[in-house]
Amino acid sequence: MKGILNVLSWMIPDEERQEWLREWEAELAHAQAEASSGVLHVLAGASEDAARQKFGSLGRGASFRDLRFALRSLRRNPGFTSVAVMTLGLGLGANTAIYSVVNATMVKELPLHEPGRLMVATMGRPDRSGAFSAPNYLDFKNETSSFSSVSALRPWDATLTGSGVPQRVARALVSADLFSTVGVEASLGRTFLPGEDQPGAAPVVVLEHGLWMSAFAGQRDAIGSFVDIDGVAHQVVGVLPSDFRLPPYTAQIWVPLIFAPDALAARGRNNLRLVGRLADGASAEAAQSEATTIASRLAETYPLSNEGRGIILRPLHSVAVGDASNTMLLLLGSVGILLLIACANVMNLTLARGIARERELAVRVSLGAGRARLIGQILGETILVSLMGGALGAAFAYWLIDPITAVLPNRLAAISDVHVDRAVLGFAFALSCVTGALAGLFPALKLSGAATRRGAGMMGALRTRGGGRSSGHRLVAAQFALATTLLVGAGLLLRSLSALYAVDLGIDTRGLTSLSVTLPAEDYPTGPLTIAGVESILRELRAEPGVVSATATSQLPLTSSNLTSSVVLEGQDDQQSVNSPSAALHVTTPGYFGALGIPVVSGRAFEARDVLGSELVGLVNRTAAEEWWPGEDPVGKTVYFAEDGEGDPITRTVVGVVDDVRANGPDSQPRVEFHQPAAQTTELWRWFGREMYFVLSVQGTSVSAQQIRGAVQRVDPNLAVSGIQTMDDALDAAVATPRVHGMLIGAFALVALMLAAVGIYGVMAFSVRQRTKEIAVRVALGADQQSVLGRTVGAGIRTAALGTVVGVVASYVLGRWLNSFLYGVGAADPGTYVAVTGLLAMVTIAACLIPALHAARTDPSVALRGE
C-alpha cells in the first residue's frame, strides 16, 4: 500500500501542482487567443454564434477531436492516469478471473451433443439419493418412453499395467451405448460396438485423452495394443476427444459393463448411475412423472428391495455443478463489491482533477460548449481509463486463474478447463465500458454543472474553489461501507474455517500417512488369498525405517466413499427387514483403532484370534449402539446381514463399541458404522472394489513415496499404489470448499481495504490542499499543531465511521444469506464485527495521519503569500 500511496502523492507536492497549473494556464491562454479571434470576427460583422462555431474548437469540435483531446489530457497527467488504471485494473481483473470460472462451469454447455437433453437418474429413499441395481436399470430402460436411450455407468477404480509402471486409474464401467447416448465420437479409433457389453465379448477399453498422452506418448499405434486392467488383457479400441467430459463422472479408462448372472438377479445390489437422453418432444416434467410411475410399480412388485425408493431425474449439468452455484454467487458478489470500491476511488480522483480543471471547463463553456458536451468529454476520459484498466485486468486475470483453479473444489475443477477465452474477453470489454461510464457519470454531472454556472459569468473571475469536498467524503464513506461488508464476510468465513479445524473428528491425524492398494480378483480370487496379500503388505510396510506401526481398512475417514448395507437386528422379524436400519460397513485389521486414536468405549477391539473358523464378530460405533439398542449394553448382541447381497444372512456377535468418527469431514455428523475383522471377510471384498487403505504411524524420519511403493511391489510387482498423503493433508482436502471461500474472499477484502485506505488518504490530502489558506489563518491566529492535527484527522475519522456504520448494518442484513456457508459461528458474531471495526479504525487513522501532519506543519507566511 505504501507504493500506491507514494504514487497518489501527486496531489500533494508543490512542484507537480505548479506544473499542472502551468499546463492549465497554457490551455487558458489558448482559449483566450481563440476567444480574441472570435471577438475580432464579430467586429468584422459576423454573428457571435458564427464566431463561436468557427473558433470554438475548445467547445464544440467534432467527436474525434474530443477523443484526441482526452488522450492528450490523460497523457499529460500520468499520475492520475496510472493510479486510475491500476485501481480499475485490480477490480476488473478480479471480476474477469472469477467470471472465467463462472463461464467455464456455469455458463458454457458441456462438450456433448445437445447436453440440455441429458438427464441423470437416481433411485433411493427420500432422505438420501441412491443408485440402481442391474434389474431395476433394465426394467426402467425397457419401460420408459420419455427417453430415446438410457445408459448405465459404474465408477470403479482399477490397476493399469502394460504401459509402464503399474498405476491406479479412474475407471468407468459403462453400457456399450453410453457414448452414443451422450453424443460423442472417438477422436482416434472408435467407441464401443453393440454387443461388446454382453457376456463372452472380448475385453476392450477406450482411453481418456490425457491418459493416452501420458501412458502412450500420444502414439497412434496405441490403437490395437493391449493393456492389463486388474490382471485382464484389454485391447485399446479408441481415444476420446481432449475436451470430452461427463461430470461428475470422471474416468481415465472406459470399459464395457458386463452383468454377471447373479447381478441380473440381485435387486438389492445398487451400484449403477444412469444417464439418459430425452426423446424428441418429451419434457423433463413428463419424464419425471413417468419415472415416478415406474418406481411405484417396482416397489409394488419387489417390496423387499424397492419399497420406499423413488426415481429422481435431474439435468446432467445441475448434477455436475451441484451446490457450486452458491460458491460462484458468493465470489461474484465479492469481486463486484471490490469493483464498486475501485469505481468510487476513480470518481474521487476525477472529481479532484476536475476541480483543478474548473477554469479550463469554464472557458470551454464560454466558447459555446454545452453541458452535454462537457459530460461527454469527462465520460470519454473515464471510459478510456477504464478500457486501459480492463486491458491490465485481463492480463491480471491470466495470472490469477491458475491460483484460483488450484484451490477450486474437485467438483468444479472437473467440469471444464478454466481459461480466458473470447467470451471472457468480451465480458471484460463490456464491463470496462460500463465501469468507465459508472465511474465518470457522477463527476461529469457535478463538474459540468459547476462549469456551466461559472462559464455564464465569463472568464474574468475564474478561481478554483473548494467545492466538491463533501462529494469526495461521501464517496469515501460509501467505499468504507462496501469494504466493511466484504471484511465482515471474510472474517466470518475465516472464523468458520477455524471452527472446522477445531472440530474433534474422533481421530488423531498427527503422524499418520495413508495410501491405497487394490488387490485384483484375478490374482486374489478368494477371501483367504486377499487376507494373505493384505498381511504381506503390512509386514513389508512395518519393516520400513520410520514406520512405527501399520494397519489397514476398507474405508478410511476423510478419504474414501461409504459402503452401506441393510442390517437386521436380533429380534427383528423378516417383515420388518424391508425398513431395517443401514450401516456403513468397514473391514479392518487389528490395531486400526489404536493407530487412529479411536477409543474403545466398551468391550474389546479386534484381536489376532478373530480369524475364519472362530466366532464371527463385529464392532459398532457409539451412534449405532444408541440408535439400535438405546439404554442397553450392545456387547453380546447379534446382527444379521448378507455379505454377498444374496442368500442366508451371516450372523455376527458384537464384541465392542468404539467412539464416533466424523468420517466425511468436520462439518459432517457421525454415521452408523459396523466394523468386521479383515481375517473373517469372505464375499464382502468385491463390494468395495477390493481396495484397501493402509495407515502408517510415522515418527522421526519421514517415509518417502518411493519407500512405500517399493515395499508394496516387493509383495507383488503388479500392484499399484495410489493416494499417498498425510492424514493432515486429507483433513485439508475435506475442508477445501470453506478454505476456498476464506482464502479468496479474504484476499478480495484486503484489496478492498487497501483501496478504501487509498481513497480516504487521497480525499484528505486534496482537502488539505484546498484548505491551505484556512489552515494558515488558523495557525496565524494561534491554533497549535495538535488542534490542526486533531481537526484534520477527526474529519477523516467521521467520514470512515459513517461508512463503517452503514457497512455493519448491511453486513448484518446480508449475513443471513451467508449462514449457509458458515459452521460454528453465527452471521451476527460480535467478535468479527469488533475486529473489523478496530481494523478499519487503525487504517483510517494511518491514512489520515500523513496529510494531517502536512496541515499541522503549514507555515502561515508561505501559505498566505502564495494566496
XYZ file of C-alpha atoms in Angstrom, residues 333-790:
458
model
C -20.671 -10.663 -5.119
C -17.265 -10.186 -3.515
C -15.488 -9.065 -6.676
C -18.482 -6.885 -7.521
C -18.040 -5.036 -4.221
C -14.323 -4.728 -4.944
C -15.080 -3.150 -8.333
C -17.530 -0.687 -6.792
C -14.836 0.435 -4.356
C -12.426 0.881 -7.262
C -15.098 2.907 -9.082
C -15.527 5.164 -6.056
C -11.773 5.745 -5.996
C -11.762 6.769 -9.644
C -14.760 9.036 -9.031
C -12.805 10.785 -6.307
C -9.736 11.113 -8.498
C -11.843 12.520 -11.344
C -13.552 14.992 -9.020
C -10.218 16.152 -7.597
C -8.749 16.567 -11.062
C -11.920 18.219 -12.354
C -11.976 20.843 -9.610
C -8.422 21.785 -10.553
C -9.584 21.983 -14.218
C -12.543 24.200 -13.394
C -11.110 27.215 -15.236
C -10.486 25.149 -18.354
C -14.052 23.807 -18.294
C -15.476 27.290 -17.759
C -13.511 28.604 -20.772
C -14.995 25.795 -22.913
C -18.457 26.798 -21.760
C -17.807 30.456 -22.530
C -16.795 29.484 -26.058
C -20.036 27.638 -26.691
C -19.673 24.132 -25.269
C -22.921 22.930 -23.787
C -23.235 20.839 -20.652
C -23.831 17.664 -22.666
C -20.556 18.271 -24.472
C -18.637 18.587 -21.192
C -20.298 15.445 -19.822
C -19.276 13.581 -22.957
C -15.696 14.839 -22.626
C -15.354 13.712 -18.999
C -17.111 10.384 -19.651
C -14.810 9.788 -22.621
C -11.780 10.192 -20.404
C -13.053 7.826 -17.700
C -14.118 5.221 -20.272
C -10.657 5.405 -21.875
C -9.105 4.939 -18.437
C -11.463 2.028 -17.741
C -10.613 0.342 -21.060
C -6.929 0.610 -20.214
C -7.751 -0.793 -16.794
C -9.688 -3.606 -18.462
C -6.671 -4.484 -20.599
C -4.497 -4.534 -17.481
C -7.189 -6.538 -15.695
C -7.295 -9.161 -18.466
C -3.540 -9.644 -18.111
C -4.011 -9.838 -14.344
C -6.756 -12.440 -14.827
C -4.415 -14.645 -16.877
C -2.068 -14.664 -13.891
C -4.860 -15.128 -11.336
C -6.641 -18.071 -12.976
C -4.059 -20.719 -12.014
C -4.135 -19.895 -8.276
C -7.939 -19.813 -8.327
C -8.343 -23.130 -10.166
C -5.733 -24.709 -7.870
C -7.999 -24.163 -4.870
C -11.306 -24.947 -6.568
C -13.239 -27.935 -5.227
C -12.714 -31.073 -7.303
C -16.330 -30.995 -8.479
C -15.806 -27.637 -10.187
C -12.296 -28.391 -11.420
C -13.602 -31.461 -13.272
C -16.323 -29.657 -15.212
C -14.314 -27.633 -17.692
C -10.975 -26.025 -18.412
C -10.898 -22.540 -16.970
C -9.193 -20.018 -19.216
C -9.592 -16.524 -20.631
C -11.310 -17.062 -23.977
C -13.167 -14.759 -26.333
C -16.323 -14.868 -24.256
C -14.391 -13.815 -21.160
C -12.593 -11.050 -23.065
C -15.941 -9.835 -24.387
C -17.250 -9.747 -20.828
C -14.142 -7.806 -19.749
C -14.631 -5.255 -22.538
C -18.318 -4.742 -21.773
C -17.645 -4.487 -18.039
C -14.864 -1.962 -18.693
C -17.224 0.263 -20.693
C -19.933 0.060 -18.030
C -17.398 0.673 -15.274
C -15.968 3.703 -17.076
C -19.431 5.179 -17.520
C -20.313 4.449 -13.878
C -17.068 5.956 -12.574
C -17.401 9.074 -14.723
C -21.109 9.883 -14.690
C -21.357 11.458 -11.246
C -18.180 13.558 -11.612
C -19.257 14.584 -15.122
C -22.670 15.781 -13.920
C -21.207 17.647 -10.971
C -18.264 19.234 -12.770
C -20.213 20.181 -15.891
C -22.897 21.834 -13.788
C -20.337 23.898 -11.883
C -18.513 24.836 -15.103
C -21.759 25.874 -16.802
C -22.648 28.162 -13.918
C -19.178 29.712 -13.862
C -18.923 29.999 -17.646
C -22.061 32.139 -17.703
C -20.104 34.871 -15.912
C -17.203 34.660 -18.435
C -13.603 34.187 -17.518
C -12.564 37.186 -15.580
C -13.451 35.928 -12.148
C -12.223 32.353 -12.633
C -10.859 30.976 -9.447
C -10.768 27.480 -8.060
C -12.962 26.974 -5.054
C -13.309 24.224 -2.523
C -16.488 22.757 -3.910
C -16.699 19.013 -4.262
C -15.041 18.240 -0.946
C -18.293 16.954 0.506
C -18.843 14.749 -2.545
C -15.415 13.193 -2.069
C -16.180 12.450 1.574
C -19.495 10.832 0.665
C -17.745 8.608 -1.855
C -15.163 7.601 0.752
C -17.976 6.781 3.178
C -19.510 4.556 0.514
C -16.130 2.864 -0.001
C -15.845 2.134 3.698
C -19.392 0.766 3.779
C -18.586 -1.643 0.957
C -15.205 -2.580 2.433
C -16.829 -3.240 5.814
C -19.345 -5.602 4.235
C -16.601 -7.518 2.454
C -14.342 -7.617 5.514
C -17.130 -8.864 7.777
C -17.977 -11.601 5.272
C -14.329 -12.623 5.020
C -13.957 -12.545 8.783
C -16.985 -14.781 9.291
C -15.744 -17.269 6.711
C -12.290 -17.380 8.296
C -13.811 -17.840 11.748
C -15.918 -20.639 10.306
C -12.837 -22.276 8.787
C -11.053 -22.036 12.129
C -14.053 -23.667 13.807
C -13.957 -26.521 11.300
C -10.307 -27.214 12.023
C -11.080 -27.163 15.750
C -13.776 -29.842 15.466
C -12.937 -33.124 17.165
C -13.029 -35.629 14.319
C -12.730 -38.577 16.640
C -9.322 -39.435 15.168
C -5.803 -38.142 15.702
C -4.309 -37.274 12.311
C -0.847 -36.370 13.614
C 1.983 -38.516 12.299
C -0.284 -40.602 10.063
C 0.336 -41.349 6.379
C -2.202 -43.190 4.249
C -2.144 -44.995 0.914
C -4.430 -47.288 -1.028
C -3.792 -50.576 -2.813
C -6.257 -52.703 -4.771
C -5.841 -56.474 -4.879
C -7.463 -57.610 -8.169
C -9.799 -60.587 -8.113
C -7.847 -62.287 -10.906
C -4.757 -62.604 -8.683
C -6.544 -62.756 -5.323
C -9.789 -64.591 -6.106
C -10.725 -65.793 -2.596
C -11.035 -64.270 0.825
C -8.027 -66.170 2.291
C -5.774 -65.138 -0.606
C -6.863 -61.491 -0.236
C -6.248 -61.608 3.516
C -2.796 -63.103 2.920
C -1.983 -60.320 0.438
C -3.042 -57.606 2.875
C -0.978 -59.124 5.693
C 2.080 -59.428 3.445
C 1.845 -55.736 2.524
C 1.506 -54.809 6.199
C 4.662 -56.794 7.073
C 6.687 -55.040 4.372
C 5.431 -51.597 5.359
C 6.221 -52.198 9.053
C 9.771 -53.124 8.085
C 10.437 -49.701 6.514
C 12.591 -47.307 8.573
C 10.493 -44.657 10.283
C 7.278 -46.730 10.338
C 6.129 -47.365 13.907
C 3.014 -49.340 13.007
C 0.801 -50.176 10.045
C -2.828 -51.164 9.793
C -5.492 -51.405 7.082
C -9.169 -50.666 6.499
C -11.634 -50.743 3.634
C -12.960 -47.237 4.360
C -10.665 -44.536 5.684
C -12.124 -41.397 7.286
C -11.783 -38.226 5.179
C -10.589 -40.078 2.058
C -12.931 -42.849 0.921
C -16.571 -43.226 -0.024
C -19.177 -45.012 2.040
C -20.213 -48.637 1.567
C -23.527 -49.208 3.306
C -25.689 -52.254 3.843
C -29.017 -53.020 5.448
C -28.674 -54.773 8.799
C -31.261 -56.967 10.534
C -31.108 -56.720 14.305
C -31.685 -59.544 16.754
C -35.404 -59.921 17.414
C -36.435 -58.200 14.170
C -38.682 -60.410 12.023
C -38.425 -60.740 8.249
C -41.327 -58.383 7.528
C -39.545 -55.578 9.300
C -36.377 -56.149 7.268
C -37.791 -54.026 4.434
C -37.262 -50.939 6.591
C -34.301 -52.299 8.527
C -31.530 -49.877 9.510
C -28.454 -49.435 7.367
C -24.847 -49.074 8.418
C -21.552 -48.100 6.874
C -19.545 -51.322 6.640
C -15.838 -51.371 7.448
C -13.299 -54.152 7.080
C -10.337 -53.522 9.391
C -7.214 -55.236 10.691
C -6.129 -55.406 14.364
C -4.514 -52.190 15.589
C -6.619 -49.918 13.387
C -8.476 -48.148 16.195
C -5.334 -47.633 18.266
C -3.424 -46.220 15.287
C -6.105 -43.604 14.576
C -6.667 -42.815 18.248
C -10.274 -44.072 18.269
C -11.180 -45.076 21.851
C -12.907 -48.388 22.575
C -15.882 -47.360 24.721
C -16.817 -50.836 25.931
C -15.881 -54.429 25.205
C -12.776 -55.064 23.128
C -11.231 -54.283 19.752
C -10.297 -56.871 17.135
C -7.520 -59.268 18.007
C -5.308 -61.801 16.208
C -7.711 -64.604 17.256
C -10.542 -63.150 15.140
C -9.979 -65.330 12.048
C -12.009 -67.663 9.879
C -13.083 -70.660 11.918
C -13.596 -68.666 15.110
C -16.777 -66.920 16.217
C -17.786 -64.238 13.681
C -17.596 -60.897 15.487
C -18.080 -57.202 14.838
C -17.849 -53.768 16.405
C -20.354 -50.927 16.355
C -19.773 -47.253 16.962
C -21.471 -45.197 19.676
C -24.118 -43.823 17.285
C -25.105 -47.336 16.158
C -25.295 -48.543 19.747
C -27.551 -45.676 20.809
C -29.773 -45.998 17.724
C -30.097 -49.783 17.680
C -30.132 -50.596 21.400
C -30.976 -47.425 23.368
C -30.288 -47.845 27.082
C -28.860 -51.350 26.602
C -25.375 -52.812 26.535
C -24.590 -53.672 22.881
C -21.840 -56.154 23.769
C -23.152 -59.654 23.111
C -25.940 -58.531 20.777
C -26.362 -60.242 17.407
C -26.768 -58.683 13.965
C -27.503 -60.296 10.599
C -26.659 -59.192 7.083
C -25.866 -60.849 3.750
C -22.213 -60.338 2.827
C -22.798 -61.251 -0.802
C -26.125 -59.449 -1.082
C -27.972 -62.745 -1.550
C -28.768 -65.951 0.266
C -28.892 -66.618 4.002
C -27.748 -63.783 6.283
C -24.462 -64.059 8.156
C -24.653 -63.751 11.934
C -22.107 -61.682 13.837
C -21.792 -61.009 17.547
C -20.969 -57.515 18.768
C -17.850 -57.683 20.960
C -17.189 -53.960 21.431
C -18.253 -50.364 20.962
C -15.908 -47.690 19.590
C -16.273 -43.932 19.738
C -17.806 -41.931 16.885
C -15.786 -40.566 13.953
C -16.795 -37.730 11.618
C -15.798 -39.794 8.601
C -16.966 -37.319 5.941
C -15.230 -34.263 7.370
C -15.584 -31.780 10.225
C -18.945 -30.459 9.002
C -20.489 -33.950 8.895
C -22.261 -35.850 11.617
C -21.193 -39.300 12.865
C -22.889 -42.071 10.929
C -23.967 -45.545 11.953
C -20.972 -47.856 11.475
C -20.350 -51.587 11.685
C -16.807 -52.999 11.634
C -15.717 -56.570 10.986
C -12.265 -58.170 11.013
C -10.480 -58.468 7.657
C -9.446 -62.023 8.516
C -13.127 -63.062 8.752
C -14.209 -61.438 5.480
C -15.284 -63.620 2.559
C -17.513 -62.315 -0.230
C -17.651 -58.725 1.033
C -14.345 -57.956 -0.722
C -15.988 -57.428 -4.088
C -18.465 -54.938 -2.654
C -15.859 -52.217 -2.248
C -13.708 -52.934 -5.286
C -11.083 -54.839 -3.250
C -9.411 -51.557 -2.396
C -7.703 -51.345 0.989
C -6.378 -48.250 2.712
C -3.177 -48.667 4.698
C -2.391 -46.295 7.562
C 1.187 -45.824 8.741
C 2.147 -44.272 12.070
C 5.373 -42.397 11.331
C 7.748 -40.872 13.827
C 11.180 -39.340 13.433
C 12.318 -39.702 9.837
C 9.661 -39.355 7.195
C 8.703 -42.200 4.886
C 9.011 -41.376 1.189
C 6.584 -42.384 -1.535
C 9.409 -44.348 -3.139
C 9.841 -46.401 0.033
C 6.131 -47.126 0.218
C 5.878 -48.201 -3.427
C 8.969 -50.360 -3.057
C 7.509 -52.149 -0.027
C 4.216 -52.914 -1.808
C 5.859 -54.085 -5.029
C 8.095 -56.460 -3.129
C 4.881 -58.307 -2.358
C 3.522 -58.097 -5.915
C 5.146 -56.017 -8.684
C 1.767 -55.675 -10.435
C 0.136 -53.842 -7.530
C -0.353 -50.095 -7.976
C -0.050 -47.702 -5.056
C -2.115 -44.503 -5.054
C -3.302 -41.773 -2.745
C -0.111 -41.417 -0.719
C -0.730 -38.488 1.623
C -0.623 -37.482 5.245
C -3.882 -37.512 7.141
C -3.367 -33.802 7.818
C -3.465 -33.271 4.041
C -6.650 -35.340 3.909
C -8.160 -33.026 6.509
C -7.184 -30.009 4.393
C -8.912 -31.614 1.402
C -12.036 -32.259 3.485
C -12.381 -28.536 4.190
C -11.378 -27.466 0.669
C -14.583 -25.574 -0.100
C -14.687 -23.405 3.050
C -10.938 -22.844 2.677
C -11.524 -21.567 -0.880
C -14.216 -19.226 0.428
C -11.999 -17.896 3.194
C -8.864 -17.502 1.059
C -10.461 -15.802 -1.937
C -12.903 -13.585 -0.056
C -10.158 -12.699 2.418
C -7.811 -11.689 -0.412
C -10.507 -9.571 -2.060
C -11.344 -7.971 1.293
C -7.712 -6.974 1.872
C -7.552 -5.355 -1.578
C -10.832 -3.575 -0.808
C -9.395 -2.315 2.476
C -6.298 -1.052 0.676
C -8.397 0.804 -1.906
C -10.601 2.319 0.786
C -7.492 3.490 2.650
C -6.089 4.995 -0.547
C -9.431 6.715 -1.118
C -9.563 8.410 2.254
C -5.885 9.317 2.005
C -6.450 10.979 -1.365
C -9.527 12.881 -0.202
C -7.813 14.116 2.948
C -4.706 15.138 1.030
C -6.757 17.064 -1.511
C -8.853 18.602 1.255
C -5.707 19.856 2.988
C -4.507 21.410 -0.274
C -7.876 23.097 -0.773
C -7.906 24.451 2.785
C -4.332 25.716 2.852
C -5.365 29.348 3.341
C -7.933 28.494 6.016
C -5.400 26.413 7.938
C -2.779 29.167 7.605
C -5.186 31.725 9.049
C -5.983 29.417 11.978
C -2.281 28.930 12.689
C -1.634 32.679 12.382
C -4.416 33.310 14.920
C -2.802 30.985 17.427
C -4.045 27.446 16.679
C -1.427 24.906 17.758
C -0.332 21.843 15.787
C -2.334 19.456 17.992
C -5.520 21.379 17.218
C -4.930 21.375 13.459
C -3.900 17.715 13.568
C -6.988 16.760 15.563
